[in-house]
Amino acid sequence: MQKLEVFGANKLRGQIKISGSKNASLPILAATLLTNKKIILKNLPKVRDIETMLSLLQSLGSEIKFDKNRTIINNFQQNKKFASYNLVKTMRAGILVLGPLLAKHKSAKVSLPGGCAIGTRPVDIHLKALSKLGVKYKIDQGYVIASAPKGLKGNKIKFPKISVGATENLIIAANFARGITILSNCAIEPEIKDLVNFLNEMGCNIKWISKRKIKIVGVSEIREISYKVMFDRIEAGTYLIAAAVTEGNLKISNIIPEILKTEIDVLKRLGSKIIIKKKELQIIGNKKIKSTKIKTSPYPGFPTDLQAQIMVLLCKANKSSVIKEDIFENRFMHVAELNRMGAKILITGNKAVIQGNINFAPAELMATDLRASVSLILAALTAKGKSVINRIYHLDRGYENIEKKLKKVGAKIRRIN
Ligand code: UD1
């Protein structure tokens, strides 16, 4: 099993080019199932979750080719409606094929994503909302077996809770529903806006009618398009924090700074200097880091996907800080490992109290989920000496070329078998 060896402590300096967004690519890939035509996607990140989604599409009958940095998806013969447990178990976003399969074929059998280290992560909101479009479903031996023999029918649906995945599944499915669908209490993550832009370019008729409300008029035709997926804001945020925590000086390029407003505000409040350019941010870390209180919340709040990373920075603050995790019930798996490196973090329920003024010590560590693994790298980058991070397959799910990108800006990091 591969591991990462990190030798701290170096200040990171230079430029990091941000890859395409994993979380925007996944629903866009699922949405290609709506059509029988050719779709060309640019800027898909080369990460494991995207490979898994492409394998899932292939298992459903899509033909996929690569040409330089373009992914060409041909759905001329896409006719299967069965998403197996093997492909959905490692990646919850597999459930996103349910909406488009039902919209196109009127029936589908899709594995439930199952448990996950960061919480139970049910899909009840997806299923209840789809049933309001006329879908009948049952759960049998870990599979959702769903059908809408008369096709989907538009409706007014208010999500009981903000869910990124459920909003995406419904936005995709409703394009082939008869009449009009109004979705309210939607998630408004930039990746959802990217999905809507993609669908509208394909010929769909989707409009935001207020902050969290969207109107979808059903269509019957979809056209061939070529589309460039947005940048990965979580990757960008991770490298911004890497610069702050190593007191480095990094340019983070290939991004849209406005999308990172919350992260920029938090990092400035903690003491970093940030220079905002058109498609780039420059961050200059500060030795003195201020303590703060952060709570994770849906966009435009502070993202849960950066909670583990910001916690590493807060370990270096001048006083104690508090993080409240409001999205997932069990997303503090990194804390035990950070404490083994000398951090003093106390968890009570969904609250972490983080003592400041910590100098991390190197250690042998175990990654537990995607963002937890990257937080261990950040801590290891500041610890004088050699740290080893095991189970990095979690990391490979979502970070493209992480060691290459970090090495280029001065980190001593290598992958070993
Ligand atoms: C997406 C992101 C993930 C991010 C999360 C929150 C992708 C591929 N993944 O995950 O990186 O951390 O948004 O920003 O884009 N919930 C239910 N029932 C449901 C659906 C969700 O109870 O049917 C709960 C979840 O357990 C969680 C909360 O709602 O507590 C938010 O989950 P959701 O926004 O759906 O996250 P994902 O779409 O899975």
XYZ file of C-alpha atoms and ligand atoms in Angstrom:
456
model
C 0.000 0.000 0.000
C 1.363 3.425 -0.919
C 2.417 5.960 1.713
C 3.604 9.535 1.706
C 6.779 10.630 3.418
C 6.893 14.292 4.374
C 9.982 16.052 5.726
C 9.062 19.334 7.457
C 9.503 22.178 7.985
C 9.878 24.232 4.816
C 8.151 27.431 3.839
C 6.205 26.922 0.615
C 6.999 29.438 -2.106
C 5.959 29.689 -5.747
C 2.862 29.089 -7.786
C 0.270 26.312 -7.735
C -2.138 25.855 -10.627
C -5.518 24.629 -9.453
C -7.160 21.674 -11.240
C -10.750 21.255 -12.334
C -13.334 20.697 -9.615
C -14.043 17.111 -8.582
C -17.378 18.051 -7.035
C -18.513 19.949 -10.145
C -17.308 17.224 -12.525
C -19.206 14.413 -10.769
C -22.779 15.763 -11.253
C -21.898 17.042 -14.735
C -20.708 13.561 -15.702
C -23.910 12.064 -14.283
C -25.959 14.629 -16.238
C -24.392 13.523 -19.542
C -26.609 10.423 -19.180
C -29.604 12.581 -20.131
C -28.499 12.659 -23.737
C -27.771 10.190 -26.538
C -25.361 12.664 -28.068
C -21.683 13.505 -27.763
C -20.477 15.701 -24.908
C -16.918 16.990 -24.620
C -15.682 17.932 -21.162
C -12.530 19.904 -20.429
C -10.690 20.375 -17.157
C -11.838 17.142 -15.462
C -9.346 16.494 -12.643
C -7.288 13.318 -12.830
C -8.424 11.844 -9.525
C -9.842 8.486 -8.444
C -13.468 9.639 -7.910
C -13.606 10.848 -11.506
C -12.181 7.524 -12.735
C -14.856 5.749 -10.689
C -17.632 7.902 -12.169
C -16.302 7.293 -15.696
C -16.275 3.525 -15.012
C -19.831 3.817 -13.733
C -20.881 5.597 -16.952
C -19.125 2.922 -19.023
C -20.940 0.201 -17.096
C -24.176 1.983 -18.064
C -23.244 1.878 -21.745
C -21.494 5.233 -22.309
C -18.492 5.241 -24.628
C -15.619 7.316 -23.261
C -12.498 8.512 -25.047
C -9.690 10.845 -24.057
C -8.012 13.345 -26.340
C -5.281 15.395 -24.630
C -7.133 17.183 -21.836
C -10.592 16.522 -23.269
C -12.925 13.741 -22.206
C -15.355 12.736 -24.944
C -18.520 11.012 -23.835
C -20.695 9.333 -26.432
C -24.065 8.085 -25.303
C -25.365 6.776 -28.682
C -25.801 3.346 -27.188
C -26.319 4.172 -23.530
C -29.111 1.805 -22.570
C -28.296 0.177 -19.212
C -30.023 1.227 -16.021
C -28.146 -0.700 -13.343
C -25.483 0.944 -11.122
C -23.705 -1.774 -9.150
C -22.637 -1.736 -5.517
C -19.002 -2.211 -6.572
C -18.953 1.139 -8.321
C -21.145 3.130 -5.934
C -19.725 1.887 -2.612
C -16.495 3.921 -2.731
C -18.111 7.109 -3.896
C -21.362 8.508 -2.623
C -21.793 10.649 -5.736
C -22.705 7.419 -7.589
C -26.285 8.058 -6.436
C -26.309 11.036 -8.844
C -26.949 8.687 -11.775
C -30.386 7.866 -10.344
C -32.039 11.152 -11.435
C -30.823 11.126 -15.063
C -31.497 7.379 -15.526
C -35.082 7.822 -14.326
C -35.541 10.897 -16.493
C -34.266 9.129 -19.600
C -35.311 5.480 -19.177
C -38.206 5.773 -16.675
C -36.645 3.126 -14.438
C -33.327 2.394 -12.714
C -31.674 0.190 -10.124
C -28.899 1.976 -8.260
C -26.920 0.758 -5.263
C -27.249 2.726 -2.044
C -23.898 4.403 -1.287
C -23.819 2.847 2.192
C -21.994 4.100 5.265
C -19.070 6.434 5.267
C -16.402 7.415 7.776
C -17.746 10.942 8.206
C -21.327 9.971 9.044
C -24.286 7.872 7.946
C -24.968 10.036 4.869
C -28.450 8.842 3.930
C -30.162 9.570 0.585
C -33.702 9.962 1.932
C -33.932 13.574 0.723
C -33.022 12.540 -2.853
C -35.637 9.756 -2.832
C -38.490 11.735 -1.267
C -37.941 14.584 -3.708
C -37.840 12.214 -6.715
C -41.106 10.648 -5.527
C -42.706 14.106 -5.842
C -41.816 13.975 -9.555
C -43.844 10.748 -9.822
C -41.141 8.175 -9.024
C -42.137 5.016 -7.137
C -39.286 3.313 -5.339
C -38.428 0.542 -2.945
C -35.202 -0.433 -1.245
C -34.264 -4.058 -1.784
C -31.009 -5.689 -0.666
C -29.090 -2.421 -0.639
C -30.438 -1.181 -3.972
C -32.900 1.566 -4.839
C -35.309 0.110 -7.383
C -37.202 2.992 -8.898
C -39.544 3.643 -11.774
C -41.852 6.254 -13.236
C -43.786 4.321 -15.928
C -45.587 7.451 -17.151
C -42.387 9.520 -17.075
C -41.565 12.309 -14.635
C -44.008 15.129 -13.964
C -42.982 18.596 -12.795
C -43.903 19.666 -9.257
C -43.107 22.157 -6.495
C -40.576 20.658 -4.098
C -39.123 22.202 -0.961
C -36.073 20.365 0.364
C -36.433 19.797 4.146
C -32.706 20.451 4.566
C -30.032 21.903 2.296
C -28.369 19.018 0.464
C -25.833 19.432 -2.326
C -26.387 15.965 -3.806
C -30.205 16.012 -3.588
C -30.326 19.460 -5.240
C -28.111 18.140 -8.063
C -30.057 14.897 -8.564
C -33.343 16.798 -8.793
C -32.019 19.563 -11.035
C -30.787 16.916 -13.479
C -33.928 14.748 -13.386
C -36.436 17.611 -13.686
C -35.195 18.605 -17.164
C -37.139 15.707 -18.641
C -40.187 16.101 -16.397
C -43.389 17.253 -18.106
C -44.163 20.868 -17.264
C -42.495 23.032 -14.651
C -40.562 22.073 -11.534
C -39.812 24.582 -8.788
C -37.163 23.527 -6.288
C -36.759 25.553 -3.105
C -34.312 25.500 -0.196
C -31.680 24.436 -2.747
C -27.979 24.199 -2.088
C -26.225 27.026 -3.951
C -22.649 25.743 -3.991
C -20.674 27.093 -6.988
C -20.524 23.505 -8.297
C -24.338 23.545 -8.556
C -24.200 26.804 -10.489
C -21.660 25.114 -12.796
C -24.019 22.154 -13.291
C -26.865 24.543 -14.171
C -24.648 26.423 -16.661
C -23.688 23.097 -18.244
C -27.316 21.947 -18.528
C -28.481 25.277 -19.954
C -25.734 25.133 -22.575
C -27.031 21.666 -23.523
C -30.424 23.248 -24.190
C -32.156 22.918 -20.810
C -34.331 25.703 -19.458
C -33.263 26.368 -15.860
C -33.484 29.711 -14.044
C -32.615 30.819 -10.514
C -35.707 32.736 -9.399
C -34.419 33.661 -5.941
C -31.413 32.872 -3.760
C -32.336 29.245 -3.056
C -35.168 28.706 -5.554
C -34.848 27.364 -9.062
C -37.342 26.945 -11.912
C -36.892 24.135 -14.421
C -39.034 23.909 -17.541
C -38.953 20.386 -18.977
C -37.357 19.939 -22.413
C -37.273 17.037 -24.862
C -34.107 17.812 -26.841
C -30.525 18.100 -25.695
C -27.688 19.260 -27.920
C -24.046 18.305 -28.275
C -21.707 20.656 -26.437
C -18.174 21.160 -25.268
C -17.862 22.457 -21.690
C -15.028 23.468 -19.374
C -15.605 22.500 -15.742
C -14.903 25.133 -13.041
C -11.805 25.128 -10.782
C -11.635 23.120 -7.571
C -12.322 25.606 -4.764
C -11.518 23.046 -2.053
C -8.133 22.297 -3.610
C -7.514 26.064 -3.826
C -8.535 26.527 -0.172
C -6.270 23.657 0.886
C -3.207 25.251 -0.746
C -4.087 28.682 0.661
C -4.041 27.086 4.115
C -0.788 25.240 3.258
C 0.833 28.630 2.592
C -0.558 30.117 5.806
C 0.500 27.204 7.995
C 4.077 27.085 6.629
C 4.421 30.909 6.731
C 4.997 30.657 2.999
C 4.265 32.815 -0.004
C 2.138 31.161 -2.692
C 0.340 32.231 -5.815
C -2.798 30.168 -6.343
C -3.761 30.421 -9.992
C -6.459 29.310 -12.435
C -9.258 30.325 -10.075
C -12.083 32.845 -9.661
C -11.255 34.727 -6.435
C -14.872 35.849 -5.712
C -15.886 32.208 -5.228
C -13.375 31.964 -2.360
C -14.603 35.079 -0.518
C -15.370 33.282 2.766
C -12.000 31.492 2.818
C -10.148 34.724 1.978
C -11.967 36.592 4.786
C -11.167 33.872 7.336
C -7.489 33.645 6.365
C -7.112 37.433 6.489
C -8.786 37.506 9.915
C -6.279 34.896 11.097
C -3.365 37.077 9.980
C -2.404 36.129 6.403
C -1.898 38.805 3.786
C -3.843 38.092 0.598
C -3.481 39.921 -2.700
C -6.437 39.395 -5.022
C -5.858 39.426 -8.779
C -8.151 38.549 -11.691
C -7.644 34.779 -11.790
C -5.123 34.427 -9.016
C -4.590 34.930 -5.303
C -1.283 35.522 -3.620
C -1.078 34.576 0.035
C 1.714 35.532 2.395
C 1.633 33.631 5.668
C 2.211 35.308 9.010
C 4.112 33.911 11.997
C 1.418 35.323 14.278
C -1.908 33.580 13.802
C -5.029 34.829 15.583
C -7.530 32.518 17.241
C -11.126 32.449 16.046
C -14.511 30.701 16.073
C -15.618 28.957 12.879
C -18.736 27.013 12.063
C -19.156 25.004 8.900
C -22.298 25.651 6.863
C -23.663 25.388 3.325
C -22.232 27.824 0.746
C -21.564 30.718 1.104
C -20.610 29.646 4.649
C -17.296 28.057 5.594
C -17.080 24.648 3.832
C -17.007 21.433 5.818
C -14.508 20.192 3.200
C -11.932 22.684 4.577
C -12.671 22.094 8.262
C -9.825 19.628 8.868
C -7.313 21.853 7.054
C -8.221 25.079 8.912
C -7.999 23.167 12.197
C -4.289 22.577 11.535
C -3.770 26.312 11.127
C -5.738 27.055 14.315
C -3.389 24.766 16.281
C -0.800 27.480 15.655
C -2.997 30.404 16.770
C -2.059 32.613 19.730
C -5.036 31.384 21.832
C -7.716 28.669 21.834
C -10.142 28.477 18.923
C -13.449 26.705 18.387
C -14.775 24.886 15.334
C -18.394 23.773 15.159
C -19.081 21.116 12.503
C -22.667 21.685 11.420
C -22.846 19.533 8.258
C -21.618 16.043 9.134
C -22.020 14.296 12.480
C -18.657 12.539 12.598
C -16.156 14.654 10.783
C -13.423 14.904 13.415
C -11.577 11.696 12.491
C -8.369 13.683 11.892
C -8.322 14.958 15.481
C -6.882 11.787 17.042
C -4.032 11.810 14.524
C -3.349 15.546 14.972
C -3.279 14.990 18.755
C -0.674 12.252 18.210
C 1.456 14.952 16.564
C 1.200 17.117 19.662
C -2.025 19.037 19.020
C -4.367 19.612 21.951
C -7.857 19.375 20.533
C -10.846 18.446 22.628
C -14.086 17.253 21.030
C -17.493 17.636 22.636
C -20.337 16.621 20.335
C -19.942 18.609 17.136
C -17.583 21.160 18.710
C -13.778 21.087 18.720
C -11.819 23.298 21.096
C -8.341 23.783 19.677
C -5.547 24.909 21.944
C -3.122 27.268 20.204
C 0.674 27.685 20.166
C 1.310 24.087 19.068
C 4.467 22.943 17.329
C 3.612 19.717 15.542
C 5.973 16.789 16.026
C 6.527 14.326 13.164
C 4.799 10.944 13.404
C 3.567 7.903 11.504
C -0.062 8.621 10.674
C -3.197 7.035 9.278
C -5.472 8.834 6.821
C -9.185 8.234 7.391
C -10.993 10.208 4.702
C -10.222 12.553 1.845
C -9.981 15.874 3.673
C -8.606 14.305 6.872
C -5.655 12.946 4.872
C -4.752 16.330 3.506
C -4.906 17.912 6.967
C -2.261 15.405 8.097
C -0.018 16.486 5.206
C -0.452 20.123 6.244
C 0.522 19.324 9.828
C 3.474 17.202 8.627
C 4.695 20.091 6.450
C 5.194 22.145 9.625
C 6.695 19.356 11.792
C 10.503 19.247 11.887
C 11.539 15.760 10.736
C 9.966 12.828 8.894
C 6.269 11.997 9.005
C 4.728 9.043 7.190
C 1.097 9.080 6.096
C -0.542 5.710 5.462
C -3.734 4.855 3.543
C -3.294 7.677 1.071
C -5.794 6.110 -1.332
C -8.250 8.463 0.400
C -6.162 11.411 -0.778
C -6.002 10.151 -4.358
C -9.801 10.284 -4.532
C -9.742 14.059 -4.725
C -6.326 15.730 -5.073
C -4.640 15.723 -8.491
C -0.837 15.373 -8.387
C -0.622 16.576 -4.812
C 2.988 15.607 -4.186
C 4.076 17.041 -7.541
C 2.320 20.349 -6.829
C 3.724 20.590 -3.287
C 7.242 19.580 -4.364
C 7.260 22.328 -6.991
C 6.768 24.935 -4.245
C 9.467 23.569 -1.951
C 7.871 20.781 0.101
C 9.936 17.682 0.768
C 7.406 14.998 0.049
C 7.551 11.647 -1.733
C 5.318 8.675 -2.412
C 6.634 5.275 -1.415
C 5.269 1.805 -2.053
C -21.389 17.114 -1.106
C -19.916 17.080 -1.452
C -19.067 16.914 -0.198
C -19.416 17.994 0.823
C -20.923 18.047 1.079
C -21.323 19.226 1.954
C -19.844 16.136 -3.676
C -19.518 14.982 -4.537
N -19.688 15.988 -2.364
O -21.714 15.871 -0.513
O -17.695 17.003 -0.580
O -18.754 17.720 2.024
O -21.629 18.184 -0.169
O -20.908 20.412 1.397
O -20.197 17.195 -4.155
N -28.336 14.331 4.070
C -29.421 13.592 4.519
N -30.198 12.974 3.567
C -29.940 13.057 2.231
C -28.837 13.818 1.808
C -28.050 14.452 2.759
O -29.684 13.505 5.706
O -30.686 12.474 1.432
C -27.469 14.998 5.088
C -26.027 14.471 5.058
O -25.887 13.308 5.851
C -25.259 15.644 5.600
C -26.034 16.850 5.048
O -27.326 16.362 4.715
O -25.312 15.665 6.989
C -25.423 17.492 3.810
O -25.137 16.498 2.852
P -25.097 16.826 1.296
O -25.106 18.300 1.106
O -26.151 16.034 0.616
O -23.661 16.259 0.909
P -23.243 15.432 -0.353
O -24.003 15.868 -1.549
O -23.213 13.999 -0.014
